[in-house]
CSV table of C-alpha atoms in Angstrom, one decimal:
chain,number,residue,atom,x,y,z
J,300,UNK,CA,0.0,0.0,0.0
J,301,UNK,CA,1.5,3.5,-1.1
J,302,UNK,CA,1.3,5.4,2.0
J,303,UNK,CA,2.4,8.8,0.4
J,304,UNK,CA,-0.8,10.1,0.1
J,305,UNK,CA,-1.2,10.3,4.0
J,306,UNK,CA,1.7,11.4,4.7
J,307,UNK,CA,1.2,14.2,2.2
J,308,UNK,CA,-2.5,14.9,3.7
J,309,UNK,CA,-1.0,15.4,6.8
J,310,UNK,CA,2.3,17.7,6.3
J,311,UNK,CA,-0.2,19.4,3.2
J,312,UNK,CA,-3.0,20.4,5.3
J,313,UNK,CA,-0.8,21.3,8.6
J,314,UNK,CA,0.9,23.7,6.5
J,315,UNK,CA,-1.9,25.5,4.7
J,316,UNK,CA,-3.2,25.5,8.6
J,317,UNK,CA,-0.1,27.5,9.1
J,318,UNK,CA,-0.7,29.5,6.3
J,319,UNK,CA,-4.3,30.9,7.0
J,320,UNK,CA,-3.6,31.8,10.2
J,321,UNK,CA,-0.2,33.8,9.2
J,322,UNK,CA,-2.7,35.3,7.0
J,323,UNK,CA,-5.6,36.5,10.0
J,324,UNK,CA,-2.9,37.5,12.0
J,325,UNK,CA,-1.7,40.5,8.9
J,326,UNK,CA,-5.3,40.9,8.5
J,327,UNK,CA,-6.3,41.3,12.2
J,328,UNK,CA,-3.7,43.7,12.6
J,329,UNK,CA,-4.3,45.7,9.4
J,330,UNK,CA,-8.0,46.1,10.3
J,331,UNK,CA,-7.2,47.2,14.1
J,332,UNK,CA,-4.7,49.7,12.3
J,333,UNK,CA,-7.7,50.8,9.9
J,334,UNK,CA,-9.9,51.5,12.8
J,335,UNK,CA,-6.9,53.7,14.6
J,336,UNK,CA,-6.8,55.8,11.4
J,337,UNK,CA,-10.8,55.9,11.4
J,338,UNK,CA,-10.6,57.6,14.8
J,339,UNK,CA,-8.3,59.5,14.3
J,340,UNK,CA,-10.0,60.7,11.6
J,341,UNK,CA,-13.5,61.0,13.4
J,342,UNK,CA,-11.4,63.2,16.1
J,343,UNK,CA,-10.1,65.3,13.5
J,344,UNK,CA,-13.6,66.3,11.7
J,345,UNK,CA,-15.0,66.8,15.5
P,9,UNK,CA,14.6,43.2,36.8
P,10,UNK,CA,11.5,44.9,37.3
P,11,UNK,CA,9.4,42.3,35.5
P,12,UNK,CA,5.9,44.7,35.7
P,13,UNK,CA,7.5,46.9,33.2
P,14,UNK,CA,6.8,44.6,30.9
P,15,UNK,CA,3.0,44.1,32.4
P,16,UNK,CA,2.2,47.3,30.8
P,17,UNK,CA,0.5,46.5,27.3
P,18,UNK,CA,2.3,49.7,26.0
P,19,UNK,CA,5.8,48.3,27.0
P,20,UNK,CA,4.9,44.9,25.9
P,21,UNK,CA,3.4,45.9,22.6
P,22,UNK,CA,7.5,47.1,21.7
P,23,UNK,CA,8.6,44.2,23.1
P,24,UNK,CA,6.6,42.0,21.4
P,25,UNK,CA,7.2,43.7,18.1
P,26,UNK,CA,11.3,43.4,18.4
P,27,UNK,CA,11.0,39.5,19.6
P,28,UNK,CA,8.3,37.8,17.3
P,29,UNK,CA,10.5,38.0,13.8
P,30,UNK,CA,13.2,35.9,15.7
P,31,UNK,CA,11.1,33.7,16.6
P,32,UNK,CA,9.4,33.4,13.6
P,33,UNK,CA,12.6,32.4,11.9
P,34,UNK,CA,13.9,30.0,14.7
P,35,UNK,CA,10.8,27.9,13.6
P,36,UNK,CA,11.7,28.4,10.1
P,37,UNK,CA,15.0,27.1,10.8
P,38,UNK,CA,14.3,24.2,13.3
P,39,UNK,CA,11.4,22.9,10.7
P,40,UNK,CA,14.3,22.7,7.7
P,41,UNK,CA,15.8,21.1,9.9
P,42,UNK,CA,13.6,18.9,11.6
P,43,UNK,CA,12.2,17.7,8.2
P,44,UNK,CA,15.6,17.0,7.1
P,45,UNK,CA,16.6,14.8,9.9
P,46,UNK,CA,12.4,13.5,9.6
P,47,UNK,CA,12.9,12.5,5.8
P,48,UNK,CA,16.3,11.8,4.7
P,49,UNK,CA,18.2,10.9,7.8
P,50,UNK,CA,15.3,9.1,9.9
P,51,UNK,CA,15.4,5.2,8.5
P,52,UNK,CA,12.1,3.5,7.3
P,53,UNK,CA,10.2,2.2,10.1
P,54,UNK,CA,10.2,-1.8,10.0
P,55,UNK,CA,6.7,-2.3,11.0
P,56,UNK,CA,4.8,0.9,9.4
P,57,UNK,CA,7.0,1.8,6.9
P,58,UNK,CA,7.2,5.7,5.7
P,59,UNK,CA,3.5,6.6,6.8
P,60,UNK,CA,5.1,6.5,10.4
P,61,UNK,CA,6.8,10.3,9.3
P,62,UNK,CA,3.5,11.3,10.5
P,63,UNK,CA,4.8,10.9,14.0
P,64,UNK,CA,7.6,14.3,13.6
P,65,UNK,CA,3.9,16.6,13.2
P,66,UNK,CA,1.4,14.8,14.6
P,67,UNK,CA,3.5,14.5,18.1
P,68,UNK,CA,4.6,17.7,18.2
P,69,UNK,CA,1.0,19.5,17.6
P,70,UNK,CA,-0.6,17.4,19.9
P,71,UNK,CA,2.5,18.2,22.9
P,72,UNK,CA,1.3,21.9,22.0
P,73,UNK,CA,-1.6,21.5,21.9
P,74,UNK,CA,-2.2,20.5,25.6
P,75,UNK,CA,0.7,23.2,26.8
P,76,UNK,CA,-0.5,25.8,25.1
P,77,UNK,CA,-3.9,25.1,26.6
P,78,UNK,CA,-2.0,25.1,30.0
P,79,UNK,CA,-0.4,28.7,29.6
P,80,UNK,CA,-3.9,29.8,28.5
P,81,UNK,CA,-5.3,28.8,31.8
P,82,UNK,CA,-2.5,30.4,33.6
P,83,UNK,CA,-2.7,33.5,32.2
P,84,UNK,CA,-6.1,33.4,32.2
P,85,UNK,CA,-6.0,32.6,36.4
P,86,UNK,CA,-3.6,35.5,36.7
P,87,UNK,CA,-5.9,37.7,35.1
P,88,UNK,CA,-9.1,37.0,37.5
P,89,UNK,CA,-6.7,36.4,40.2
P,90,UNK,CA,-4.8,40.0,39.4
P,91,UNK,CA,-6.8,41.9,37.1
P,92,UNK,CA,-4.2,42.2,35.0
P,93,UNK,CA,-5.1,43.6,31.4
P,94,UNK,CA,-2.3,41.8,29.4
P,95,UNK,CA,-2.6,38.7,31.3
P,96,UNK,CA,-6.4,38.7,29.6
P,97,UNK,CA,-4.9,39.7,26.2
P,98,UNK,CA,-2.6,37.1,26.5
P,99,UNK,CA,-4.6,34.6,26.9
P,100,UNK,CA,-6.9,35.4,23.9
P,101,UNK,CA,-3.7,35.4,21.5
P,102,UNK,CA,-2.6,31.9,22.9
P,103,UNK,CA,-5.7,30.4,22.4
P,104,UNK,CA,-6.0,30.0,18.3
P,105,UNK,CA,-2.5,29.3,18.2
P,106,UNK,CA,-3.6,26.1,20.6
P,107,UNK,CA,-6.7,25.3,18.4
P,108,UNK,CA,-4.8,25.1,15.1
P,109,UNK,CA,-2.6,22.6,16.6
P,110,UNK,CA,-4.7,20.7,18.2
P,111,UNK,CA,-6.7,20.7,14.8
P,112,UNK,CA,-3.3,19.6,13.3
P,113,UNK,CA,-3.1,16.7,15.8
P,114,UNK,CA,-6.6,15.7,15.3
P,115,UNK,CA,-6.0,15.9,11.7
P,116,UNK,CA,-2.6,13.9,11.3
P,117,UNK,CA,-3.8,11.5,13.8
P,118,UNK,CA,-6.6,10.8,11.6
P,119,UNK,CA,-4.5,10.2,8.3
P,120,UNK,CA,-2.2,8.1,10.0
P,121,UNK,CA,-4.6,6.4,11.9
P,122,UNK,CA,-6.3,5.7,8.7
P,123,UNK,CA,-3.4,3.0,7.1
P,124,UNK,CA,-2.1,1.7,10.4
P,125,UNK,CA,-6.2,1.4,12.2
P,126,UNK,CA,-7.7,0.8,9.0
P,127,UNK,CA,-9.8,3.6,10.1
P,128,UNK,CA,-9.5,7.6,10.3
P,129,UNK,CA,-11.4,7.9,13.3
P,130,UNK,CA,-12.8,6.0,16.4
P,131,UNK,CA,-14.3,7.3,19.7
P,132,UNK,CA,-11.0,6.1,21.8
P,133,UNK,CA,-10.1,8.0,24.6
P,134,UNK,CA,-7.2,10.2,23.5
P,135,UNK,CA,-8.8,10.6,20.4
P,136,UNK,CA,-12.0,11.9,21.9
P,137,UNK,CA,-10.5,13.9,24.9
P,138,UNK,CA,-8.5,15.3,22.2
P,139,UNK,CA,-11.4,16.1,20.6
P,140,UNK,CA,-12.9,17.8,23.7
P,141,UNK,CA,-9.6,19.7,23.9
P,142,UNK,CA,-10.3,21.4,20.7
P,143,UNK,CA,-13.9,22.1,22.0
P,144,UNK,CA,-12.8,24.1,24.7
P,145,UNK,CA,-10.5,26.1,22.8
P,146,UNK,CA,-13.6,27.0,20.3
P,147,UNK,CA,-15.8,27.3,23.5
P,148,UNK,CA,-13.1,30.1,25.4
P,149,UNK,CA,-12.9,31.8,21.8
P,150,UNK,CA,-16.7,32.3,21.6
P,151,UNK,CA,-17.2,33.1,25.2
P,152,UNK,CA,-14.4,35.7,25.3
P,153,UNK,CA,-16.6,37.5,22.7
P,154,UNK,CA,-20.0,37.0,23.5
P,155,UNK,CA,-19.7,39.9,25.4
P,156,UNK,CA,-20.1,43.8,24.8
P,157,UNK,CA,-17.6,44.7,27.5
P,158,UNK,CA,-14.3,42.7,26.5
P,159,UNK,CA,-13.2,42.6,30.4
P,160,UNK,CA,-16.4,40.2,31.0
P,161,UNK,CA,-15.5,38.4,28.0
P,162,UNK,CA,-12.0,37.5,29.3
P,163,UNK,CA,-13.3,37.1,33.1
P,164,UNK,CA,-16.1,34.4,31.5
P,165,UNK,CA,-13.4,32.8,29.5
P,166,UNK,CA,-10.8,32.5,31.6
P,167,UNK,CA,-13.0,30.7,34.2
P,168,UNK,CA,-13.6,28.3,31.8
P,169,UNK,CA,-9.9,27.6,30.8
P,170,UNK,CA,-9.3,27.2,34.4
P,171,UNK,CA,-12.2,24.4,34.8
P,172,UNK,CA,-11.4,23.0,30.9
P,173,UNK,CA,-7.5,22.2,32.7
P,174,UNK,CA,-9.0,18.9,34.4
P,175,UNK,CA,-9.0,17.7,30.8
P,176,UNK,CA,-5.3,17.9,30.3
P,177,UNK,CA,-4.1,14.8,32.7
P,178,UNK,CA,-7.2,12.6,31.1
P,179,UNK,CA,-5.7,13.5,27.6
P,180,UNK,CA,-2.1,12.3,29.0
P,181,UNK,CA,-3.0,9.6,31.2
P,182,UNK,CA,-6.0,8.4,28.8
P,183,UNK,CA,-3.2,5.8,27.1
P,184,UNK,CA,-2.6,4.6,30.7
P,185,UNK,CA,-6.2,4.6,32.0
P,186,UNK,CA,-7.9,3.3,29.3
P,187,UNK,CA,-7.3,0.5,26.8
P,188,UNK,CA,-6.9,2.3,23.7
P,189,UNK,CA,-6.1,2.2,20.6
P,190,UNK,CA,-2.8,4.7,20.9
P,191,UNK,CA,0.1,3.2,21.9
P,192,UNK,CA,1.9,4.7,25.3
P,193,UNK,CA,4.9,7.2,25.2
P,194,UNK,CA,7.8,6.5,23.1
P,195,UNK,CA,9.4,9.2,24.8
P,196,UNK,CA,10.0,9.7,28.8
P,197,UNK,CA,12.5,11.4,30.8
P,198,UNK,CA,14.0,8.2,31.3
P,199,UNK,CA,14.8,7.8,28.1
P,200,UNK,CA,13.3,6.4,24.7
P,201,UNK,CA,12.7,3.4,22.7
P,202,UNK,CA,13.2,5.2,19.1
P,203,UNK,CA,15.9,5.3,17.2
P,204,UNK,CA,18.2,8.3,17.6
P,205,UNK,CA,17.5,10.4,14.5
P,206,UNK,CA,14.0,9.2,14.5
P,207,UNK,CA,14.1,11.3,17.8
P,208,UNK,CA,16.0,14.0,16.6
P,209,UNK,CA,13.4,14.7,13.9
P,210,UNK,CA,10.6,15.0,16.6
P,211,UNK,CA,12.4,17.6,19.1
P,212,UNK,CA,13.5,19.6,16.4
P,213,UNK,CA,10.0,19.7,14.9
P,214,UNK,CA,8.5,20.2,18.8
P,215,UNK,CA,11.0,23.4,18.7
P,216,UNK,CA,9.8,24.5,15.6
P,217,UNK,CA,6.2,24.0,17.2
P,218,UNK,CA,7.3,26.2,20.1
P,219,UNK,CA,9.2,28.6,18.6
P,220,UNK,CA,5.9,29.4,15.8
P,221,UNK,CA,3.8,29.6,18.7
P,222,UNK,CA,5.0,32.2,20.3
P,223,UNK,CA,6.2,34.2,17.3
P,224,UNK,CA,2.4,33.6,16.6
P,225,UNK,CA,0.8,34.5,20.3
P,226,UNK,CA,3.5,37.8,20.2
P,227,UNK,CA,2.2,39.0,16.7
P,228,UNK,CA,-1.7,38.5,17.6
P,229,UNK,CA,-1.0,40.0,21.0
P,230,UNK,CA,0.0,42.8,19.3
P,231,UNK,CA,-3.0,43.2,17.7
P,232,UNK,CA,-5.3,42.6,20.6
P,233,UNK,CA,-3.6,45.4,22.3
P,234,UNK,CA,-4.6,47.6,19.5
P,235,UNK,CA,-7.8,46.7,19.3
P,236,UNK,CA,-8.1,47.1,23.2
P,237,UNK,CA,-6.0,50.4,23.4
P,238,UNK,CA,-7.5,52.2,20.6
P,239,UNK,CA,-8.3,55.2,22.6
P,240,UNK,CA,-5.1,56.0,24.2
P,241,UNK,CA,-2.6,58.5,23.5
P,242,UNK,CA,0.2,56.5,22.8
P,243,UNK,CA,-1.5,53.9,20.4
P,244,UNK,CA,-2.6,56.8,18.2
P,245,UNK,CA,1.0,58.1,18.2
P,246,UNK,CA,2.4,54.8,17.0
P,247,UNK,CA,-0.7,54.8,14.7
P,248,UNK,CA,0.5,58.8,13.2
P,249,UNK,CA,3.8,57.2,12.7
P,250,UNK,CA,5.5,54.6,14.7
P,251,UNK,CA,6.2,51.0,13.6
């Protein structure tokens, strides 16, 4: 039995794991960034 | 050392900035390696053959995933115990970290399971306290946000990493307790019954794990405290022009 194919389920989906949550944590902080500048600019019309 | 500089979120945030790239690239650098020593060193195993490579991610997320669930409860009884804000914070940014990696245990231990069991899953006890593991992470994740008021949130949460640590021995000891289908440790302070690069592989993979996390817990902390400290002087100054 070729057992490649689990072992390459395993390693494949651990890394694109990896991957997406590299990815939330640029977005997170590029969203709690956008709302800084948002109230910043909400302070400045005020 | 005055360790409650570093208590302040402001301080830590800095901090926190300056250490995560490092460890970012340690885990870079002990996973090269680790799946060097896992694949090309590390001999085929007589019994399982190569499917047993599983063993250099599947053990080292599951490790994680019961010690990061550990620090989550800490940090989360220093912050009722305390009231300390970046004890709360803290505890938030470990706790998807923990999930993912006990997802990846699950998830490995299922495709491994699979050619060895001849089955992906069954209810056996590590398996399904594993499982329960992964429920509390999602259940402290949704509780620390069902609230308006983010200090309820983590107060609500935290109590339930606390009581979810009772799961953590029946996770380790479940091999012992039970008759299951997992085999017991390979690996023991006393020593070990693998061979030597076959070991290698695993704690330079379990590094890797460690070294990720908290690169990963640093970076999302980060944000938390942004999110948290949105209102305060010096957030909008870093936000006008600081890193």
């Amino acid at each position: 039995m070729n057992h490649d194919y689990f072992v390459a389920m395993s390693y494949g989906a651990a890394a694109v794991a990896v991957l997406v949550e590299l990815i939330a944590l640029r977005v997170r902080r590029a969203r709690a960034l956008r709302r800084i500048e948002q109230e910043r600019e909400l302070e400045t019309q005020d | 050392m005055n360790w409650f500089y570093f208590a302040s979120p402001a301080t830590f945030y800095r901090l926190a900035g300056r250490l995560a790239p490092w460890f970012f690239a340690a885990a870079a650098l002990f996973a090269a390696a680790g799946l060097y020593v896992g694949f090309v060193v590390a001999p085929t195993d007589a019994q399982q053959g190569e499917v047993y490579r599983v063993i250099f991610i599947h053990v080292p997320a599951a490790w994680m995933s019961m010690f990061l669930y550990f620090v989550m409860a800490v940090y989360g009884a220093l912050s009722l115990s305390f009231n300390t804000r970046l004890s709360a914070m803290m505890a938030r940014a470990v706790a998807p970290t923990g999930a993912l990696f006990t997802f990846i245990a699950l998830w490995t231990g299922a495709f491994w399971g699979r050619p060895t069991w001849g089955t992906y899953w069954a209810w056996d006890a590590r398996m399904t306290s594993e499982l329960v593991l992964l429920f509390l992470y999602f259940g402290f994740l949704a509780l620390a946000s069902a609230f308006e008021d983010p200090r309820r949130g983590d107060r609500a949460a935290a109590l339930l990493a606390l009581i979810g640590v009772v799961n953590l021995p029946i996770i380790y000891f479940s091999v012992k307790w039970w008759n299951t289908l997992h085999q017991g440790s390979s690996v023991s302070f006393r020593g070990t019954s693998m061979h030597v690069a076959m070991l290698q592989s695993m704690l330079l993979m379990s590094a890797a794990a460690w070294m990720y996390a908290i690169g990963a817990t640093l970076t999302r902390v980060r944000a938390i405290i942004l999110e948290r400290e949105v209102r305060t002087h010096w957030v909008r100054a870093l936000a006008a022009g600081g890193p």
